[in-house]
PDB file of C-alpha atoms in Angstrom:
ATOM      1  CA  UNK D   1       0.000   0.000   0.000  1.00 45.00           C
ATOM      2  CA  UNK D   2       1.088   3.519  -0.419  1.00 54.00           C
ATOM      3  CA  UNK D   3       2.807   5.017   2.381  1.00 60.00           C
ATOM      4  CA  UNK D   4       1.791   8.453   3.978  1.00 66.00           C
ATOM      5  CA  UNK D   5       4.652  11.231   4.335  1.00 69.00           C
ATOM      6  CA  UNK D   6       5.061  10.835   8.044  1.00 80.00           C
ATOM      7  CA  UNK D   7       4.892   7.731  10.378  1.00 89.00           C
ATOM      8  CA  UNK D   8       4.245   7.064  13.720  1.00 89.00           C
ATOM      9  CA  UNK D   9       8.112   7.150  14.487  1.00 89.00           C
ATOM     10  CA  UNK D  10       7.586  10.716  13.930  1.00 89.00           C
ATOM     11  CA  UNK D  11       5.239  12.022  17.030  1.00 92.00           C
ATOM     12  CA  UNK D  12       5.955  11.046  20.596  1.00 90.00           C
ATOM     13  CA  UNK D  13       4.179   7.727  22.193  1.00 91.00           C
ATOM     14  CA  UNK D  14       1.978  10.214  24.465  1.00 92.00           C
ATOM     15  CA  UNK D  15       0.830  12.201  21.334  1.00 92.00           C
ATOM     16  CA  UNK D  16      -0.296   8.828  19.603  1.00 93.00           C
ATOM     17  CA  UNK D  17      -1.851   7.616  23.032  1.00 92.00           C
ATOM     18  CA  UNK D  18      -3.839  11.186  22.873  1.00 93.00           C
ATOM     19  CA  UNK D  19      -4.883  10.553  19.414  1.00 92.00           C
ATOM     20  CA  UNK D  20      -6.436   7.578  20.109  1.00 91.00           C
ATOM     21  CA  UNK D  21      -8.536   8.781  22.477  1.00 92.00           C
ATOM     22  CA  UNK D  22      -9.696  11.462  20.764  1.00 91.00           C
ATOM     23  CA  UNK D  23     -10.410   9.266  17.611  1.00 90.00           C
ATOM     24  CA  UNK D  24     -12.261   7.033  19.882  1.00 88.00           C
ATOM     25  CA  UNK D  25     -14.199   9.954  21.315  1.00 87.00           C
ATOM     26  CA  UNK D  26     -12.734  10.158  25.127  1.00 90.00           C
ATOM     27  CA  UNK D  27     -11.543  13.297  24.620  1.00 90.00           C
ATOM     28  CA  UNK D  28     -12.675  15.663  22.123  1.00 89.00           C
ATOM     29  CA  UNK D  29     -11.058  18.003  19.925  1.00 89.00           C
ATOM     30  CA  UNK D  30     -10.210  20.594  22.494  1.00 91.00           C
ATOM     31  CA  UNK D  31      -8.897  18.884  25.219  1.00 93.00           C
ATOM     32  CA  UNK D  32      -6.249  16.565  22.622  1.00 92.00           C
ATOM     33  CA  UNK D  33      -5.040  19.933  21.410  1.00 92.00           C
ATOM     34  CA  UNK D  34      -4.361  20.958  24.738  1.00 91.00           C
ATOM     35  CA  UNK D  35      -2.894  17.657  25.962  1.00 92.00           C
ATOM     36  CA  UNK D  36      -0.731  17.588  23.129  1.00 91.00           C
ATOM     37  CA  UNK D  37       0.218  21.567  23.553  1.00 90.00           C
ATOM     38  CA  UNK D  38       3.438  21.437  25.463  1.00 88.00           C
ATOM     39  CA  UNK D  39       4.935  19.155  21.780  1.00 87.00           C
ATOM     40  CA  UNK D  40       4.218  22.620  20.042  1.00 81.00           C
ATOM     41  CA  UNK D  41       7.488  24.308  19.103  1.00 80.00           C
ATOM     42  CA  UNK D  42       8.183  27.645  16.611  1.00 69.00           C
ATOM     43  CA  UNK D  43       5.960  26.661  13.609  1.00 65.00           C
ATOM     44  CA  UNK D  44       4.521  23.447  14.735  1.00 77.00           C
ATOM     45  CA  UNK D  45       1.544  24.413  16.962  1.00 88.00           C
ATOM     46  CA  UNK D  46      -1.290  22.069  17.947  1.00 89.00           C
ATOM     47  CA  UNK D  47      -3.561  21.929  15.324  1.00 91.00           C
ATOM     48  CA  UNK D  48      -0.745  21.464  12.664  1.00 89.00           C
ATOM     49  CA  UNK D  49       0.164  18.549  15.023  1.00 89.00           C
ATOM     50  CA  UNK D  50      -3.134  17.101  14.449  1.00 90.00           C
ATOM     51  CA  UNK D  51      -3.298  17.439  11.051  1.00 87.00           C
ATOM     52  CA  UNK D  52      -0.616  15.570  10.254  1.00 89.00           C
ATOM     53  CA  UNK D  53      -1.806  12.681  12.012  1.00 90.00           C
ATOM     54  CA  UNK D  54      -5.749  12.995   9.907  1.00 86.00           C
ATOM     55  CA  UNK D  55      -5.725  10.771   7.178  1.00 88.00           C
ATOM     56  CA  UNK D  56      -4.928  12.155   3.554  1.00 87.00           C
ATOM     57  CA  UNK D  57      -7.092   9.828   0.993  1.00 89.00           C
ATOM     58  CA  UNK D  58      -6.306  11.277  -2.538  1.00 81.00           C
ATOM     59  CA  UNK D  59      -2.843  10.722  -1.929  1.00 81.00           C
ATOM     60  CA  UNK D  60      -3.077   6.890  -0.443  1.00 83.00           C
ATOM     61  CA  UNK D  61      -5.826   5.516  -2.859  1.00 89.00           C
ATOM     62  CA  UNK D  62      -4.180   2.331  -4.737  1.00 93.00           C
ATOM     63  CA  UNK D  63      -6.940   1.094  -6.805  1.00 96.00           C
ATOM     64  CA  UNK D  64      -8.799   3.303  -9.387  1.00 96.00           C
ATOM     65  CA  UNK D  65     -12.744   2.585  -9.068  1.00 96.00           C
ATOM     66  CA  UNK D  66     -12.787   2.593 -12.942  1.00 95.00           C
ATOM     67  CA  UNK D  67      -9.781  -0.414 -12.903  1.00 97.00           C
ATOM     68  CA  UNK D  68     -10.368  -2.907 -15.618  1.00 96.00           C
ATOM     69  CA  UNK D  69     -10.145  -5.594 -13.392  1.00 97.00           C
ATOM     70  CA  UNK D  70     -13.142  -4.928 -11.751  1.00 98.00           C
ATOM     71  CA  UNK D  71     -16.749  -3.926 -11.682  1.00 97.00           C
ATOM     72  CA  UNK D  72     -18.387  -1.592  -8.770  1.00 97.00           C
ATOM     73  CA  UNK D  73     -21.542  -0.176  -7.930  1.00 97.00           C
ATOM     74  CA  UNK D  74     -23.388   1.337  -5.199  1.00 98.00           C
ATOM     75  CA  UNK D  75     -26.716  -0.733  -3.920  1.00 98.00           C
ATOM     76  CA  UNK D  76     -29.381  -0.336  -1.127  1.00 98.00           C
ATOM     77  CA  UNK D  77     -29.471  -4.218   0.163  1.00 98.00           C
ATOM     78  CA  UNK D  78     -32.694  -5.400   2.253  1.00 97.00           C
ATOM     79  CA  UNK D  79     -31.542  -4.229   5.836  1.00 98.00           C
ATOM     80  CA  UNK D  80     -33.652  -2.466   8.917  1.00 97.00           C
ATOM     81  CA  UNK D  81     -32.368   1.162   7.775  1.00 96.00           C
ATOM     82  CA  UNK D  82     -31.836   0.980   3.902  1.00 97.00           C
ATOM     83  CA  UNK D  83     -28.446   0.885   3.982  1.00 98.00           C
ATOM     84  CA  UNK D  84     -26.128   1.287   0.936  1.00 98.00           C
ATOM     85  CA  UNK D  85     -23.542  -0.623   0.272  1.00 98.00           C
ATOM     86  CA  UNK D  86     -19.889  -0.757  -2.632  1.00 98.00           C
ATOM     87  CA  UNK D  87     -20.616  -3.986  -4.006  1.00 98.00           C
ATOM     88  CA  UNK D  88     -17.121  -4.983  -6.158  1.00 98.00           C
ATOM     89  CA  UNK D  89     -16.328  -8.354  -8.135  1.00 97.00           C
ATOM     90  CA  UNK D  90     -14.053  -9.182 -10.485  1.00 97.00           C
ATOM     91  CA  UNK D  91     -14.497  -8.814 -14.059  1.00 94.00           C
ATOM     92  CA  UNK D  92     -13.736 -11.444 -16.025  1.00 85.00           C
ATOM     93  CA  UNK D  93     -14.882 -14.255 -13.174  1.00 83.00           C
ATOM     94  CA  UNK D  94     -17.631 -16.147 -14.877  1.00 84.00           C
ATOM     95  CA  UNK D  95     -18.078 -18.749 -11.580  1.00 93.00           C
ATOM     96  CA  UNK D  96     -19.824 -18.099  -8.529  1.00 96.00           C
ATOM     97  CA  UNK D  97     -17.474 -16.208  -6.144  1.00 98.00           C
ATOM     98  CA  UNK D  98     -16.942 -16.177  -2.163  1.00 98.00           C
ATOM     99  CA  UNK D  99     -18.129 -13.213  -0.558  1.00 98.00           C
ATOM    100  CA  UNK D 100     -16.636 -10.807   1.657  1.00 98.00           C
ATOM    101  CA  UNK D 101     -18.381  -8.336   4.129  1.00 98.00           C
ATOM    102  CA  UNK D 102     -15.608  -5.173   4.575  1.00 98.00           C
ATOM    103  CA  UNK D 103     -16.553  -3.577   7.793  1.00 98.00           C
ATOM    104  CA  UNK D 104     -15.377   0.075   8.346  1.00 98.00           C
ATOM    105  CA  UNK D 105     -14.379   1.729  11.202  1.00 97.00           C
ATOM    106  CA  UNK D 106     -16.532   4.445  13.755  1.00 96.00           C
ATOM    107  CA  UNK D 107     -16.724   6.939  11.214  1.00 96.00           C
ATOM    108  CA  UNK D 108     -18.544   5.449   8.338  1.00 97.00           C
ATOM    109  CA  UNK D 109     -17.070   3.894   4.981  1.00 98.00           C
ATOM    110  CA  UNK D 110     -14.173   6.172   3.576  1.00 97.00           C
ATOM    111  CA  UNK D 111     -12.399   6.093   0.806  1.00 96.00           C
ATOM    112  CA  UNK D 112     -10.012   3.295   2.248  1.00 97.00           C
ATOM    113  CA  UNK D 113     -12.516   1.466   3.313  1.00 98.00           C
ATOM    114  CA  UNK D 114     -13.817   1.402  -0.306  1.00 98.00           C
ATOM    115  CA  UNK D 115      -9.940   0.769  -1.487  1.00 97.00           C
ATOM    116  CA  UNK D 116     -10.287  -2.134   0.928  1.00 98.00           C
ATOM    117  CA  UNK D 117     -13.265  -3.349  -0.973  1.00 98.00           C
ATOM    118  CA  UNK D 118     -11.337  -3.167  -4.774  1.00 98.00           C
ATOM    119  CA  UNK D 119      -8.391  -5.155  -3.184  1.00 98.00           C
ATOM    120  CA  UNK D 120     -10.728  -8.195  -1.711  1.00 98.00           C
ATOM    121  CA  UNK D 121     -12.499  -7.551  -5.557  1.00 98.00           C
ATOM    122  CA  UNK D 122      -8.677  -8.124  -7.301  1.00 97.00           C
ATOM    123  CA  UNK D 123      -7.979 -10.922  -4.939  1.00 97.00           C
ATOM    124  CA  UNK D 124     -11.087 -13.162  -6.642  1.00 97.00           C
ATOM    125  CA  UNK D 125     -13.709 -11.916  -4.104  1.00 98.00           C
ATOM    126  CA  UNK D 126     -17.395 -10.447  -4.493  1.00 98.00           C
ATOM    127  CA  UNK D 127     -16.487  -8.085  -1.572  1.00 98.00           C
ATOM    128  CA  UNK D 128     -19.431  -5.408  -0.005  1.00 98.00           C
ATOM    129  CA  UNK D 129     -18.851  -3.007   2.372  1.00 98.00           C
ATOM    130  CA  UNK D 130     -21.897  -0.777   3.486  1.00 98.00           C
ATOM    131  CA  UNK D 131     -22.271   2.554   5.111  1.00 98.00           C
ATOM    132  CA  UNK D 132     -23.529   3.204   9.101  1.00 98.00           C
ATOM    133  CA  UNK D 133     -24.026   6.502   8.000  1.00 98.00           C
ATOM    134  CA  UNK D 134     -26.627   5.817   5.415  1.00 98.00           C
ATOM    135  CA  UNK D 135     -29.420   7.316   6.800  1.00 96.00           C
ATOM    136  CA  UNK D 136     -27.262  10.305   7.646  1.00 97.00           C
ATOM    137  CA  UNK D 137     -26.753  10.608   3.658  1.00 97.00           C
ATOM    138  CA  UNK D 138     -23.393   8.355   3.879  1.00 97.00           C
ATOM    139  CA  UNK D 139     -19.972   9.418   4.714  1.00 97.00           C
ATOM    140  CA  UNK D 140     -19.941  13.558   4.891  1.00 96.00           C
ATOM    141  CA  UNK D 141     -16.074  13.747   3.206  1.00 94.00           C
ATOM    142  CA  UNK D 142     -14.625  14.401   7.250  1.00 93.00           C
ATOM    143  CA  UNK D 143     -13.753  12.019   9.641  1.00 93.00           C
ATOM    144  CA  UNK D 144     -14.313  13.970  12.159  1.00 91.00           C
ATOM    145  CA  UNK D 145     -18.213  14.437  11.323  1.00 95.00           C
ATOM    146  CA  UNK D 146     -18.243  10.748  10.363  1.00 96.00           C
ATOM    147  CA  UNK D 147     -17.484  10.263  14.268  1.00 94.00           C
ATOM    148  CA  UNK D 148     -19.713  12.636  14.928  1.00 94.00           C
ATOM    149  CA  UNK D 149     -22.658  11.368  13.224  1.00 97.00           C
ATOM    150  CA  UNK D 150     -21.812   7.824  14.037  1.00 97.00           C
ATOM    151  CA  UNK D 151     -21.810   8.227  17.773  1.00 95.00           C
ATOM    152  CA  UNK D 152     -25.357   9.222  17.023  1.00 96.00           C
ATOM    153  CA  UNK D 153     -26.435   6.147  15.966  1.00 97.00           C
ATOM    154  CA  UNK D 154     -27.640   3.435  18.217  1.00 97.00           C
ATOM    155  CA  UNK D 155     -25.385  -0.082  18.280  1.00 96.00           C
ATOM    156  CA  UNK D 156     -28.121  -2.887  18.341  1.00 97.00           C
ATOM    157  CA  UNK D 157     -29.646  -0.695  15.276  1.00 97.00           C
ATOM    158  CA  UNK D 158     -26.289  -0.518  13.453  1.00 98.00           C
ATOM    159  CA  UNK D 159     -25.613  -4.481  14.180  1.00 98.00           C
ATOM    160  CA  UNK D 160     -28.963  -5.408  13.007  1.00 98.00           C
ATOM    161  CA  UNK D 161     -27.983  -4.055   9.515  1.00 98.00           C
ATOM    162  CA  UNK D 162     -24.480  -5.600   9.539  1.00 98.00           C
ATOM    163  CA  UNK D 163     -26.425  -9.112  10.279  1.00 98.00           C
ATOM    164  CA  UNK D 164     -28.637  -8.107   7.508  1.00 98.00           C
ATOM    165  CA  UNK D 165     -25.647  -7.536   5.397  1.00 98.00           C
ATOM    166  CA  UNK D 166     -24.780 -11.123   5.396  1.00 98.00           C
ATOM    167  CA  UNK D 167     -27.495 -12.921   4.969  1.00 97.00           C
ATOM    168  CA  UNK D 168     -27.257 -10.640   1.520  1.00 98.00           C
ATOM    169  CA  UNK D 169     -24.056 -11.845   0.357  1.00 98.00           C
ATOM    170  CA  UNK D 170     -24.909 -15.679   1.552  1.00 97.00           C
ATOM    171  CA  UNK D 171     -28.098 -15.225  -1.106  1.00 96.00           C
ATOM    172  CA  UNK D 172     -26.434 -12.934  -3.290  1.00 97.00           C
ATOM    173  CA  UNK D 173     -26.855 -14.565  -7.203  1.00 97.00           C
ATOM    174  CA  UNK D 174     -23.181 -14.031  -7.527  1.00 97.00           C
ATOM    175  CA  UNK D 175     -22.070 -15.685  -4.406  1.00 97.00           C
ATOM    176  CA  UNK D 176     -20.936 -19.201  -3.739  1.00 97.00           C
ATOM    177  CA  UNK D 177     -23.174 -19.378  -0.384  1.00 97.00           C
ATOM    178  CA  UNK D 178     -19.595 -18.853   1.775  1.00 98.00           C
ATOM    179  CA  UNK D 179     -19.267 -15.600   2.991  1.00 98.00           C
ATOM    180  CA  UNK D 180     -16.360 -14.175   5.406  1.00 98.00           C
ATOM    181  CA  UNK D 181     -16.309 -10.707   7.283  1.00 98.00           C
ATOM    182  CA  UNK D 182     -13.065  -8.764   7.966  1.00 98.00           C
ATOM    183  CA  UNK D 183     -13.180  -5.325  10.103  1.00 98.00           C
ATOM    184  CA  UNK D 184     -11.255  -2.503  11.064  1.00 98.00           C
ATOM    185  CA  UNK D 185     -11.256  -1.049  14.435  1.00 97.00           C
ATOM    186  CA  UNK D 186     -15.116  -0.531  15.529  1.00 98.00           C
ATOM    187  CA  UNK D 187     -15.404  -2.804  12.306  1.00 98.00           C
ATOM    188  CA  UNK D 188     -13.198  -5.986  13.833  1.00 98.00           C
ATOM    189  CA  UNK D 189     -15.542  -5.802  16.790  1.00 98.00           C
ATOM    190  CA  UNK D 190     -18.234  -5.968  14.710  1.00 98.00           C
ATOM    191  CA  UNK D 191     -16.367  -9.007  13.326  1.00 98.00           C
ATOM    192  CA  UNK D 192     -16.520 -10.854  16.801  1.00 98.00           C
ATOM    193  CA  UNK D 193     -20.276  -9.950  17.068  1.00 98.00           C
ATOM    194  CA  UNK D 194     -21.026 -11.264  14.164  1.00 98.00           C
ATOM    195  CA  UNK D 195     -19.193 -14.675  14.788  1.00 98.00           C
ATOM    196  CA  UNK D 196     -21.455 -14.966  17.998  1.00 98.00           C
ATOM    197  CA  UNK D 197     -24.345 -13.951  16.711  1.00 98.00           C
ATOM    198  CA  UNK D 198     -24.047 -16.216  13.726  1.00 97.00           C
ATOM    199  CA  UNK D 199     -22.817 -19.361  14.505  1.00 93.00           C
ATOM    200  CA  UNK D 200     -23.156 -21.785  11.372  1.00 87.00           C
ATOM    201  CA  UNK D 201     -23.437 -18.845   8.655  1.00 96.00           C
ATOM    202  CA  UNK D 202     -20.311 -16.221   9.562  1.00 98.00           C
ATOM    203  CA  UNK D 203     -18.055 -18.906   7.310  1.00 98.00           C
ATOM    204  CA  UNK D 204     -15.247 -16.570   8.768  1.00 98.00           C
ATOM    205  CA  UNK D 205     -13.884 -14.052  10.370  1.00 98.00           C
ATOM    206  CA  UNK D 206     -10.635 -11.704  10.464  1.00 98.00           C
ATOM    207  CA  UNK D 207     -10.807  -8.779  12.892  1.00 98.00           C
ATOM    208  CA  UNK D 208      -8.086  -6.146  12.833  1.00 98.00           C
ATOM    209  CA  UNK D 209      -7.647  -4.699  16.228  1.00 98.00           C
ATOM    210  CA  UNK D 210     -11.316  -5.193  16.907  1.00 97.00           C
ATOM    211  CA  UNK D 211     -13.033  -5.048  20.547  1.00 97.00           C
ATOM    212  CA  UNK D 212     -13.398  -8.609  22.038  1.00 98.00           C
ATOM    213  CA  UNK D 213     -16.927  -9.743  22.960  1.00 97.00           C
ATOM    214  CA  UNK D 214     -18.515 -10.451  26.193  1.00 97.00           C
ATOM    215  CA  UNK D 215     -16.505 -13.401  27.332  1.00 97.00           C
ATOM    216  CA  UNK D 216     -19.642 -15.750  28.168  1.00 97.00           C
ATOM    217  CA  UNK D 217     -20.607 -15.556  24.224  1.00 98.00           C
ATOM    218  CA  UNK D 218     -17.841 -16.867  22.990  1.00 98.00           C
ATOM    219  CA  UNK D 219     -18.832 -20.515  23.996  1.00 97.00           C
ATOM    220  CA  UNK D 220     -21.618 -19.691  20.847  1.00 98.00           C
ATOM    221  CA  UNK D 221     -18.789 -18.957  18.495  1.00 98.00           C
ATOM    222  CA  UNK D 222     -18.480 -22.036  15.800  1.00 97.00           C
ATOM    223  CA  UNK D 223     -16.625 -19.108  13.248  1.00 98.00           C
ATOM    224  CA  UNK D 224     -12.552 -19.894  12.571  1.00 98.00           C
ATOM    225  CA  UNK D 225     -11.047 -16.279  13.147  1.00 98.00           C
ATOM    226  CA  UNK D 226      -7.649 -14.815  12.358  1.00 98.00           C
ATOM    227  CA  UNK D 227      -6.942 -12.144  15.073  1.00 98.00           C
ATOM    228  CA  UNK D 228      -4.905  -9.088  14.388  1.00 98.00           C
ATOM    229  CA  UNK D 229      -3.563  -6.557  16.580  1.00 98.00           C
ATOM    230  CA  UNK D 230      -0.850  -4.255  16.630  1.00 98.00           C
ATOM    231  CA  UNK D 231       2.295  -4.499  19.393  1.00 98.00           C
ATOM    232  CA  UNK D 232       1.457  -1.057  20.770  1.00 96.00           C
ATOM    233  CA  UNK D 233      -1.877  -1.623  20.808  1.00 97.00           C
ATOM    234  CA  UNK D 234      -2.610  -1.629  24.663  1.00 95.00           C
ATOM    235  CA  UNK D 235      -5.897  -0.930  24.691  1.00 95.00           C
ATOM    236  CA  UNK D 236      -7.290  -4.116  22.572  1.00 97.00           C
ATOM    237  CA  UNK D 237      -4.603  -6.181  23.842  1.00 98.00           C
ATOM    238  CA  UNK D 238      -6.078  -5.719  27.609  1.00 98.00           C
ATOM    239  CA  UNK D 239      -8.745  -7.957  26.802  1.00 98.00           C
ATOM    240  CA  UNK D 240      -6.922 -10.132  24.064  1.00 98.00           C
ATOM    241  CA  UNK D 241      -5.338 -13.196  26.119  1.00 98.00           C
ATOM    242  CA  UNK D 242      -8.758 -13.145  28.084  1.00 98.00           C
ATOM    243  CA  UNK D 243     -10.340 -13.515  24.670  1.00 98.00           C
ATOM    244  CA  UNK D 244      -7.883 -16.308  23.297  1.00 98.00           C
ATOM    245  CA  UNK D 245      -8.278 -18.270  26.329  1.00 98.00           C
ATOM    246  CA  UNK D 246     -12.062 -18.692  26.040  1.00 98.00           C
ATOM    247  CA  UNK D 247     -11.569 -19.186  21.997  1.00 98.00           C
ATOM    248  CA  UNK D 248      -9.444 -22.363  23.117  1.00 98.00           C
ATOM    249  CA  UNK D 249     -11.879 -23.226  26.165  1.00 98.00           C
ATOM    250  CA  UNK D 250     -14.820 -23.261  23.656  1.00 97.00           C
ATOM    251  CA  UNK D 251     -12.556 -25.363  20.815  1.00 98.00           C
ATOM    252  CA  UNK D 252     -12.795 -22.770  18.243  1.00 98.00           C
ATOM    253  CA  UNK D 253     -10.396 -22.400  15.251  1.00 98.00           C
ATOM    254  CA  UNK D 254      -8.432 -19.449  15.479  1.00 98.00           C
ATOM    255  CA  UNK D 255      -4.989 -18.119  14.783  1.00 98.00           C
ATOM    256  CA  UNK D 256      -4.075 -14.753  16.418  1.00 98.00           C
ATOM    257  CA  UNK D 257      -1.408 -12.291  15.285  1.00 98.00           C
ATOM    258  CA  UNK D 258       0.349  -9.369  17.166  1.00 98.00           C
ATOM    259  CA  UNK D 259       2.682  -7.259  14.890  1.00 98.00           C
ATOM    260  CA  UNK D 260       5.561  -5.918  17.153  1.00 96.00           C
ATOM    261  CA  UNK D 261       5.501  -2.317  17.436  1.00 95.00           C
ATOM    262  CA  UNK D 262       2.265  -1.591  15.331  1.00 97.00           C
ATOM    263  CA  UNK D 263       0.021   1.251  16.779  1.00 96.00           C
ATOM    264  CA  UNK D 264      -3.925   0.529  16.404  1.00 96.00           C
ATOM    265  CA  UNK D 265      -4.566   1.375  13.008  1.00 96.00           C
ATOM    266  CA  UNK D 266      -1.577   0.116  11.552  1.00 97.00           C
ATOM    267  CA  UNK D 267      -3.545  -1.395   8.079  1.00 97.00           C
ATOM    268  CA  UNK D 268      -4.846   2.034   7.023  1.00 96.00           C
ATOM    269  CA  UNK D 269      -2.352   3.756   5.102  1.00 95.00           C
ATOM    270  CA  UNK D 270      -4.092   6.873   5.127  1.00 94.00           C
ATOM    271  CA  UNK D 271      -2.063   7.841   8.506  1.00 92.00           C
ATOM    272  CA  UNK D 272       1.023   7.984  10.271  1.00 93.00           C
ATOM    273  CA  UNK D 273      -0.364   5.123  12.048  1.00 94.00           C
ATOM    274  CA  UNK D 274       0.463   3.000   8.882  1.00 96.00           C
ATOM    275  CA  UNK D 275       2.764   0.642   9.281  1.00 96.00           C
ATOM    276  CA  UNK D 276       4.256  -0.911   5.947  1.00 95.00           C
ATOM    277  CA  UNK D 277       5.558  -4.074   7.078  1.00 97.00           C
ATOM    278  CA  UNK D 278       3.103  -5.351   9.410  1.00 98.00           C
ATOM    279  CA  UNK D 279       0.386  -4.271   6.871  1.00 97.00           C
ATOM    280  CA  UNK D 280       1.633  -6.065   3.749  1.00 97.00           C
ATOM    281  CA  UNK D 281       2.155  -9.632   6.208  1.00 98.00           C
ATOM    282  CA  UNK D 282      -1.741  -9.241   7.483  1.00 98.00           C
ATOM    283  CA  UNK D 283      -2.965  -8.402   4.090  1.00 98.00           C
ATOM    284  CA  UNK D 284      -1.319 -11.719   3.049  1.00 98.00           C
ATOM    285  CA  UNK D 285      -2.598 -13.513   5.936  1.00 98.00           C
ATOM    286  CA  UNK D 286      -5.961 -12.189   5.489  1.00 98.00           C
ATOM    287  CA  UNK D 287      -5.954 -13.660   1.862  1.00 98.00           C
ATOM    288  CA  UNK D 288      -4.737 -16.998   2.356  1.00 98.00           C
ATOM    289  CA  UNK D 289      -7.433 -17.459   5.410  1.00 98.00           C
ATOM    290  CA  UNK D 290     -10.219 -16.379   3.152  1.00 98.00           C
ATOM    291  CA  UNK D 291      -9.264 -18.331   0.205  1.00 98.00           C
ATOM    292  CA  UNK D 292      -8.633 -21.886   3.021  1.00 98.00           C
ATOM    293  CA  UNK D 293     -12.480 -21.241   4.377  1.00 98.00           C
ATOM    294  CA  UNK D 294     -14.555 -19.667   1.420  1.00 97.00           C
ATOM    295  CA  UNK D 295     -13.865 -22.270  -1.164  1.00 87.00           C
TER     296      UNK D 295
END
């Protein structure tokens, strides 16, 4: 994937740490520019700070949406709220495909979330990845109002749609009945929902630094998974060796990664929090454990 100008070598470990929060919404925009204040020096004040660590999408896209390869279009799918999803196959595929459900993260689907979508597409996958933010009128071209608007919207609502999202793809005329979900962020914990709540039909499941579910539901979980989380990560990895240890109680397949010194967010190469190496490796991983469980 391309790679943005700076990485996270480039800020402090507290300034990161800040960051997160406020992309997670425990702080808000305020109170991380005055946190991060005192690393203001001569030109470099607070808000230049900040955005140099907000993603910059023209410059990281790696896959044109008009590509050759592959055909994409924008449908409203039978789901509670309507929602519209980037439904992308390959071209020139004349046999029933395996599916992929591309989850985004807590600020609706953004360009690299649709870039996401064209990769599965190249790799031999109908992939679909729909918007939260729908009934808001989709992504609003910020991050920062995609938050915004997506803290607005109530969870069970949102998960409903996701569960609606794969019965789509395991009926969809295209599809080969298997269907796998991968998710970034609010999106891999999403991922872990949906292996609970569909045990049987989630064929399976890769979630990228994704919240763990409540630990007396994974006993329901019948979904292999491929775990990954980044080194620096200390937030997900609180709960991950909690998590593994009821995956292996319960018997479930599952093969979990840690990428030494990756911050959360290492896959999206939209940020400083990119992370070339460890991105390339799960990409590859991902791949492989999609094309050994949707046959």
């Amino acid at each position: 994937m391309a790679k943005p100008d700076k990485t996270a070598k480039d800020f402090d470990p507290e300034v990161l740490a800040r960051f997160d929060e406020y992309v997670h919404g425990v702080i808000n925009r305020r109170e991380f520019l005055k946190k991060i204040s005192h690393y203001a020096i001569g030109a470099v004040t607070a808000t230049s700070i900040l955005n140099s660590l907000n993603p910059k999408y023209a410059e990281a896209q790696e896959i044109d949406p008009k590509n050759s390869k592959i055909d994409g279009q924008f449908v409203n799918y039978p789901s509670p709220q309507n929602w519209q999803g980037y439904l992308v196959k390959p071209k020139h595929k004349k046999e029933k495909l395996p599916a992929v459900l591309v989850i985004h993260e807590n600020r609706g689907r953004n360009p690299y979330i649709e870039d996401v979508t064209r990769h599965l597409a190249l790799s031999g996958f109908l992939a679909f990845s729909p918007d939260a933010l729908s009934p808001m009128g989709g992504w609003p071209g910020s991050d920062d109002e995609g938050r915004t608007m997506q803290r607005k919207l109530d969870r069970d609502e949102m998960m409903s749609n996701w569960l609606a999202a794969i019965k789509f793809l395991k009926s969809h005329p295209l599809a080969n009945g298997k269907v796998g979900a991968v998710g970034f962020c609010y999106g891999g914990g999403v991922v872990n929902k949906l292996a609970v709540q569909l045990p049987g039909i989630l064929d399976a499941g890769v979630p990228f630094y994704g919240r763990q579910p409540v630990l007396d539901d994974v006993k329901k979980i019948k979904t292999p998974l491929l775990i990954q989380n980044g080194g620096l990560d200390k937030r997900i990895l609180a709960g991950a060796p909690a998590f593994e240890q009821a995956l292996k109680t319960a018997g479930v397949e599952f093969t979990s990664y840690v990428y030494k010194d990756a911050n959360h967010g290492f896959h999206n190469n939209t940020t400083p929090r990119y992370d070339e190496a460890a991105a390339k490796l799960a990409w590859e991983r991902t791949i492989e454990f999609f094309n050994k469980h949707l046959p």
